[in-house]
CSV table of C-alpha atoms in Angstrom, one decimal:
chain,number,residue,atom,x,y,z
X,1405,UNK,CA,124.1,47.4,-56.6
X,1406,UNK,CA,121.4,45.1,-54.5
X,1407,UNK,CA,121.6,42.2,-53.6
X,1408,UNK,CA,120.0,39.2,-55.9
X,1409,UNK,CA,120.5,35.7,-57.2
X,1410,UNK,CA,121.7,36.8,-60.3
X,1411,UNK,CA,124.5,39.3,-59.4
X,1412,UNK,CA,128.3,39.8,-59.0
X,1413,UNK,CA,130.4,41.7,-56.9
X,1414,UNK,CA,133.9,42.4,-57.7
X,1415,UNK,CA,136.3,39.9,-55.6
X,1416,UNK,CA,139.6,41.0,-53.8
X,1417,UNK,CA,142.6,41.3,-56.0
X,1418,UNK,CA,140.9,40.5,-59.0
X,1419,UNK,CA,141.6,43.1,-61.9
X,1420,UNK,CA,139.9,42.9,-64.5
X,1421,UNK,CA,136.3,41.2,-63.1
X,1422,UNK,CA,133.3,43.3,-63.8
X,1423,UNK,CA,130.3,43.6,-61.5
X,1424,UNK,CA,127.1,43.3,-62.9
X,1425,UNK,CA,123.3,42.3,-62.3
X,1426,UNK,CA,120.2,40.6,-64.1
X,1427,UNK,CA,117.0,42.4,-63.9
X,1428,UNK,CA,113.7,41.1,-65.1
X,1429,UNK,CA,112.1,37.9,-65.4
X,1430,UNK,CA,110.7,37.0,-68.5
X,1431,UNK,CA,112.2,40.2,-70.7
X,1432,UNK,CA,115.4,40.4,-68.9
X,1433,UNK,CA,118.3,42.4,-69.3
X,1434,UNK,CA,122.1,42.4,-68.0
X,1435,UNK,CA,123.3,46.1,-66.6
X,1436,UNK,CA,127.0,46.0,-66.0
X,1437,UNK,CA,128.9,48.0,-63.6
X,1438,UNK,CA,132.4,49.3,-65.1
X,1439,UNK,CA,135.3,51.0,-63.2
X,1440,UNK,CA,138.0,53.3,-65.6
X,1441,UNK,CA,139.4,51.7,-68.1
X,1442,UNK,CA,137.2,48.7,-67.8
X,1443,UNK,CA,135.3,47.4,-71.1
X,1444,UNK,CA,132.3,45.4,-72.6
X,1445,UNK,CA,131.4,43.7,-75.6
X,1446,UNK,CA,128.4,43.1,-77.1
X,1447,UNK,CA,126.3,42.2,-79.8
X,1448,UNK,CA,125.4,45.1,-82.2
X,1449,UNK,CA,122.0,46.1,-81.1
X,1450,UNK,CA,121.9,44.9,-77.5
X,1451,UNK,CA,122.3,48.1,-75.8
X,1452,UNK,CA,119.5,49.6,-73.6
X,1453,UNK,CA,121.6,52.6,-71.7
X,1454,UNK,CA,124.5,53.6,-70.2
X,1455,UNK,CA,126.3,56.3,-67.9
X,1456,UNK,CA,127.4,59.5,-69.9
X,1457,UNK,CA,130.8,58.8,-68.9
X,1458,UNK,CA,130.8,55.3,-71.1
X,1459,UNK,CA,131.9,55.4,-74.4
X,1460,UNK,CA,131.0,53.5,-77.3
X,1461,UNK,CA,133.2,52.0,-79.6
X,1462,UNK,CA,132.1,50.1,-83.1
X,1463,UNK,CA,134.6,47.7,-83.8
X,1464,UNK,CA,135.7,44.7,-87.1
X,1465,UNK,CA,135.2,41.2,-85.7
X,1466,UNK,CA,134.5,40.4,-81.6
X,1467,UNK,CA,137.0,42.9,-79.6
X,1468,UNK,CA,139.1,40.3,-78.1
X,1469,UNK,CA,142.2,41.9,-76.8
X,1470,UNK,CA,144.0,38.5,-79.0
X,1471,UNK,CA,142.5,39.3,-82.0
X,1472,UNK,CA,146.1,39.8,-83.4
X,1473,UNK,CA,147.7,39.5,-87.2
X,1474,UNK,CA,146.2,43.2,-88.4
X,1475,UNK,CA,143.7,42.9,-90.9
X,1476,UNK,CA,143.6,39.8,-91.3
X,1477,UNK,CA,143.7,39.0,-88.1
X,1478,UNK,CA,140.0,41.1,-87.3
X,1479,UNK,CA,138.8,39.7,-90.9
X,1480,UNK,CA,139.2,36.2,-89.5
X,1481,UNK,CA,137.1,36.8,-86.3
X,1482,UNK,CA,134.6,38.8,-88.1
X,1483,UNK,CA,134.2,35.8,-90.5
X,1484,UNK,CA,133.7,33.6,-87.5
X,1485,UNK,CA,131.1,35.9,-86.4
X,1486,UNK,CA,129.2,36.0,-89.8
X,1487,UNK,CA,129.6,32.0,-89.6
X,1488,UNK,CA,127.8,31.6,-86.6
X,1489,UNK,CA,125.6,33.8,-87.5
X,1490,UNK,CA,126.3,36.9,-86.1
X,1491,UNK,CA,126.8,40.9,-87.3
X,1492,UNK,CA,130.5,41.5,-88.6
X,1493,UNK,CA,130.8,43.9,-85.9
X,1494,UNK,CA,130.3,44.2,-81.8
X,1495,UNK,CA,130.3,47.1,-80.0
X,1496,UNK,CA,132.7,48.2,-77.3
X,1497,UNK,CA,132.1,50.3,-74.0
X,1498,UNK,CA,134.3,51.6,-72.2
X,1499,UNK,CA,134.4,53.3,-68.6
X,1500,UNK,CA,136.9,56.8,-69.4
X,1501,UNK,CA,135.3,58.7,-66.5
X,1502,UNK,CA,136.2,58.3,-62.5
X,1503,UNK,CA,134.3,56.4,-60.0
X,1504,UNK,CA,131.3,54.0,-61.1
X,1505,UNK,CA,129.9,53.6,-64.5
X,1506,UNK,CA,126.9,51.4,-65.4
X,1507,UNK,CA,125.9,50.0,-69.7
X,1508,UNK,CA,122.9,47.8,-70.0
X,1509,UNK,CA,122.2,45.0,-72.3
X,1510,UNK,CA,119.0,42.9,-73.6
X,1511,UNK,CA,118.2,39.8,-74.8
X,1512,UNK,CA,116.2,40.3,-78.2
X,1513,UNK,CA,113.6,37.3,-77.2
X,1514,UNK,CA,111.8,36.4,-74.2
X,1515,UNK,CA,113.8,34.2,-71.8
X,1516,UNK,CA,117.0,33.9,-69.7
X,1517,UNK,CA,120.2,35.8,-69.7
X,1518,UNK,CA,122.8,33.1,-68.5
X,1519,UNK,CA,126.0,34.7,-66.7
X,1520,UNK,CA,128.8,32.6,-66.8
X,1521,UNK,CA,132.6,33.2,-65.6
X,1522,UNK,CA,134.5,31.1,-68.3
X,1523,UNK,CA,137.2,30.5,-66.3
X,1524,UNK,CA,135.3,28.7,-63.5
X,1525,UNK,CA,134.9,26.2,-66.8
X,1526,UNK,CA,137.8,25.4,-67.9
X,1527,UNK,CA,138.0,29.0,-70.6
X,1528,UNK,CA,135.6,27.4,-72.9
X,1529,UNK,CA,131.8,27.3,-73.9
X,1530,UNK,CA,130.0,25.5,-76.5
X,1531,UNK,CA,126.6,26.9,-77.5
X,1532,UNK,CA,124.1,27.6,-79.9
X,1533,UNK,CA,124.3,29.7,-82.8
X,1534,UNK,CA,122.6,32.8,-81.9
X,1535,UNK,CA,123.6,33.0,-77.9
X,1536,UNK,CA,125.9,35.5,-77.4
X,1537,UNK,CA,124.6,39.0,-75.9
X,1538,UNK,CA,127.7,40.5,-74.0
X,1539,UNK,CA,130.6,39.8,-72.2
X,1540,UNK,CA,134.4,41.6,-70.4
X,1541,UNK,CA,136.3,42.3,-73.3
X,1542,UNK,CA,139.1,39.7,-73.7
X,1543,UNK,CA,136.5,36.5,-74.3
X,1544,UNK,CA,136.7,35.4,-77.7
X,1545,UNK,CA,134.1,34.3,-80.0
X,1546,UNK,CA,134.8,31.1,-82.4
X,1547,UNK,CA,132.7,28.5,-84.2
X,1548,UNK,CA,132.9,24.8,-83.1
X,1549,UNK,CA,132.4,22.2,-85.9
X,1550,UNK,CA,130.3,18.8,-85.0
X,1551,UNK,CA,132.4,16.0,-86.3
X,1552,UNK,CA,129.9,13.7,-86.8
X,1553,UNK,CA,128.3,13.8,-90.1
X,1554,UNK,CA,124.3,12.5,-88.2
X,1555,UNK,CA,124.8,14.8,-85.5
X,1556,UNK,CA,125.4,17.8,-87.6
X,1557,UNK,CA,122.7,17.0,-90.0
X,1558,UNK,CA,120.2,16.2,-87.6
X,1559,UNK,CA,121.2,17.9,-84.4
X,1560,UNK,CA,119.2,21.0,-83.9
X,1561,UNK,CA,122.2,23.3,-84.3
X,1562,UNK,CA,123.8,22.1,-87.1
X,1563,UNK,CA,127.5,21.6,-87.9
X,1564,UNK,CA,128.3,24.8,-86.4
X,1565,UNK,CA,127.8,26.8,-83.1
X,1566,UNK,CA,129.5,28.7,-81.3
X,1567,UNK,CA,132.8,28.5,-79.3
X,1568,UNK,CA,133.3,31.5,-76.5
X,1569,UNK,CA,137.0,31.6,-74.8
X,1570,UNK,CA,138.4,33.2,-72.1
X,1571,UNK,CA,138.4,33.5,-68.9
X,1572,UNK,CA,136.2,36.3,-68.0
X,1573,UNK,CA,132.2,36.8,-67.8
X,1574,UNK,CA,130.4,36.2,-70.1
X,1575,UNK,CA,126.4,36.9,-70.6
X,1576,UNK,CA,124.4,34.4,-73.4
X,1577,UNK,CA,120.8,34.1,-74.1
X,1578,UNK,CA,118.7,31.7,-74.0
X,1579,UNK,CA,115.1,30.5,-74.7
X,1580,UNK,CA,112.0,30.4,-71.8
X,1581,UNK,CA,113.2,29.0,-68.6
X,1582,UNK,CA,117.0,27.4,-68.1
X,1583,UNK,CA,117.9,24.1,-66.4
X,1584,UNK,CA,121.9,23.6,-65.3
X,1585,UNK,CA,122.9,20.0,-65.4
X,1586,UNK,CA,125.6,18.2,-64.1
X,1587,UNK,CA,126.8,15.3,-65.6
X,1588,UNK,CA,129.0,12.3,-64.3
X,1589,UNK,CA,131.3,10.4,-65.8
X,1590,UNK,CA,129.3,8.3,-68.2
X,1591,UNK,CA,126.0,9.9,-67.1
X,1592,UNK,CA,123.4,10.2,-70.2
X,1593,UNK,CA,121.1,12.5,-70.8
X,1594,UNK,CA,118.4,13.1,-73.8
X,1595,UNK,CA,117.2,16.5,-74.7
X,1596,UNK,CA,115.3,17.4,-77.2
X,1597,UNK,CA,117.2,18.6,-80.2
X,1598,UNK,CA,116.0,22.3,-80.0
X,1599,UNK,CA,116.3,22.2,-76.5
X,1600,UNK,CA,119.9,22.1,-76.0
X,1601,UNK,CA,121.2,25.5,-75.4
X,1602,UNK,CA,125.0,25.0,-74.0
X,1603,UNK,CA,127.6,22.3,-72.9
X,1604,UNK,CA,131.3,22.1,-71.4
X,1605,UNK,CA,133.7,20.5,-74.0
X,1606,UNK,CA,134.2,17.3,-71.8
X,1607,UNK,CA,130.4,16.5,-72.8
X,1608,UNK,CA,130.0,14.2,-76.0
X,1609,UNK,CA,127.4,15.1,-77.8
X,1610,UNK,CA,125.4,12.8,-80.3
X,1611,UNK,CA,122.3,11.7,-81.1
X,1612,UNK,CA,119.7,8.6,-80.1
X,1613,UNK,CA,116.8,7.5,-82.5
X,1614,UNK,CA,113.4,8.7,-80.9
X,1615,UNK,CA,111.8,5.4,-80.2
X,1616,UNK,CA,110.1,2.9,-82.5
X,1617,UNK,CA,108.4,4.0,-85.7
X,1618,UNK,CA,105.2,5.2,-84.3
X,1619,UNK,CA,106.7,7.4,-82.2
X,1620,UNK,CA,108.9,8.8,-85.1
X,1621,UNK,CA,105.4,9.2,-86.9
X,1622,UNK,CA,103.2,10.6,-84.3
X,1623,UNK,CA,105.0,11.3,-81.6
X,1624,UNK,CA,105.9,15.0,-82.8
X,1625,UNK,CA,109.6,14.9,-81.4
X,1626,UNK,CA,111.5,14.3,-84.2
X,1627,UNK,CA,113.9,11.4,-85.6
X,1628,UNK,CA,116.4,11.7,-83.2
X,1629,UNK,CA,117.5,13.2,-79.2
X,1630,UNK,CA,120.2,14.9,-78.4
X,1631,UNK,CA,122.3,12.5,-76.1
X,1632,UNK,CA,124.5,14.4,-73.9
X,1633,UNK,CA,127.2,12.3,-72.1
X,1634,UNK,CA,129.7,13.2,-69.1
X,1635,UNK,CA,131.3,14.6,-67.3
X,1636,UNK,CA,130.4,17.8,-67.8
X,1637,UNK,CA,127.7,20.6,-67.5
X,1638,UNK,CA,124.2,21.3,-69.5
X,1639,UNK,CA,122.3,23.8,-70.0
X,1640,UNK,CA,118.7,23.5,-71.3
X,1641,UNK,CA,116.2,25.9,-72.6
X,1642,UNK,CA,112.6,24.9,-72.3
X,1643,UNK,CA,111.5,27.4,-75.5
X,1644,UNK,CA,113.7,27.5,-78.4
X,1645,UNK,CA,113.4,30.7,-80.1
X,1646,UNK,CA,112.7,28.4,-83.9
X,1647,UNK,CA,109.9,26.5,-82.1
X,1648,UNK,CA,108.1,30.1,-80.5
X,1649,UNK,CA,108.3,31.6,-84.1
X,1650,UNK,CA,107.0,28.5,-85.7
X,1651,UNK,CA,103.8,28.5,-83.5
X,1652,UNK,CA,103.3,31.8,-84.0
X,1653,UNK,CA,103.7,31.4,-87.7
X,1654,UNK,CA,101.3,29.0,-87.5
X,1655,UNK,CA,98.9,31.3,-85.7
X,1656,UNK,CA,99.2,33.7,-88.3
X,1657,UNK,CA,98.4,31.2,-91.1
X,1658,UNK,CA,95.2,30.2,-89.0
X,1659,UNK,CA,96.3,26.4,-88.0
X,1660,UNK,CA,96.7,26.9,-84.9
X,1661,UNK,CA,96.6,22.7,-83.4
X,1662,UNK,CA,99.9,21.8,-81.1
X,1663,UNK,CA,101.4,19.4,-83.4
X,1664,UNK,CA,104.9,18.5,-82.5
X,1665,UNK,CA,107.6,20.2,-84.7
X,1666,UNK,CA,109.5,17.0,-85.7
X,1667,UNK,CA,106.4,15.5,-87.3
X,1668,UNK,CA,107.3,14.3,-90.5
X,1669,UNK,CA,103.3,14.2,-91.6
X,1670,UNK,CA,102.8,17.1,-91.9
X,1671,UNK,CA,99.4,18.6,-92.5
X,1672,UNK,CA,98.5,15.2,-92.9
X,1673,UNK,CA,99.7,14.8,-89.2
X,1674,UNK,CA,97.3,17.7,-88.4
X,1675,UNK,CA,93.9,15.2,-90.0
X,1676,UNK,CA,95.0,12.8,-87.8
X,1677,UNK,CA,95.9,14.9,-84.4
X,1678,UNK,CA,92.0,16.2,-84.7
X,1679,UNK,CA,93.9,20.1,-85.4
């Protein structure tokens, strides 16, 4: 494969690392580079294309070679999936030929495809609901719970997101253009709610009241910002898919205006704004 910023060659001595490269800009999409027996997973209706020799598997749940316990075992995962709301099933490919074989993947919304090698971060990512495109087969695909009752309720993501594990690539999706932060011990950081696309475990994550009351009422942003504190990494997306569909819902209903989605006025909001 070329060259680029976004690509991976195989290392020395390393087995079961897959090569791979981004392509695109604003409609991107991932196009990984198996050897025999090598596999991807991803999420049912991602695929683009793929060498003949690739074969495609439909399987219960996320693939993971520790899926274990039978039935129950795949029921679990694939409950996990539905949870973070996901399709009961992934889809497997797998290299049976000789030599190089390639399988592409796309992202269903304009944005970025992040790659990320989950065991340059310690096996595990935290991230919103709706990120996962593809990844080696062996990662895992869980659901992380917030703990704290505001942060769950008022945090953009909810109570649950997902949790990926392993220690092998994996490719997730994200909204417009993607900032990496890294945080230091005790280092803070405020995000907008919607914003927030992925964090390390060692990050705490709660929430910080917007500002005074005017703000809350006119400001647009919402009652709260996501606080992000280290040590740890960040990663934020500057266009949430909720917020792109919401202005083009309100395209479609003729309001137009660029109110703020946190408003809590309303149309009302829209009098005063001059929309």
């Amino acid at each position: 494969m070329p060259p680029s910023p976004w690509s991976h060659q195989r290392s020395a001595g390393v087995a079961d690392d897959i090569d791979f490269e981004i392509k695109g800009e604003d409609l991107q999409f991932v196009e990984i580079e198996l050897d025999p027996g090598e596999s991807a997973v991803a999420e049912a209706g991602a695929f683009v294309w793929k060498d003949a020799s690739v074969e495609m598997t439909t399987v219960f749940g996320d693939g993971s070679a520790d899926q274990g316990g039978g039935f129950m075992g795949k029921l679990l995962g694939a409950g996990k999936r539905l949870i973070t709301g996901e399709s009961l099933f992934t889809t497997v490919f797998t290299h049976q030929g000789t030599g190089k074989a390639r399988v592409a993947f796309a992202a269903p919304t304009p944005g970025t495809i992040l790659p990320l090698n989950l065991g340059q971060l310690g096996g595990t990512l935290i991230c919103q609901k709706d990120s996962f495109l593809a990844a080696a087969r062996g990662v895992s695909i869980g659901i992380h719970f917030q703990k704290r009752v505001m942060t769950g309720l008022f945090g953009g993501e909810g109570f649950i997101m997902q949790r990926l594990e392993g220690d092998g690539w994996v490719f997730v999706q994200m909204g417009g253009t993607l900032v990496e932060r890294t945080l230091g011990p005790g280092e803070e950081l405020h995000i907008d709610t919607g914003c927030l696309a992925a964090y390390t475990p060692g990050v705490d994550f709660d929430l910080v009241m917007a500002g005074g009351v005017k703000s809350v009422l006119f400001g647009g942003e919402g009652l709260f910002f996501a606080r992000l504190r280290g040590p740890g990494k960040v990663w934020i997306q500057s266009l949430p898919f909720a917020r792109l569909a919401g202005r083009m819902l309100q395209a479609a209903q003729g309001q137009g205006g660029n109110r703020g989605e946190g408003s809590i006025l309303g149309s009302f909001g829209d009098l005063i704004d001059g929309n």
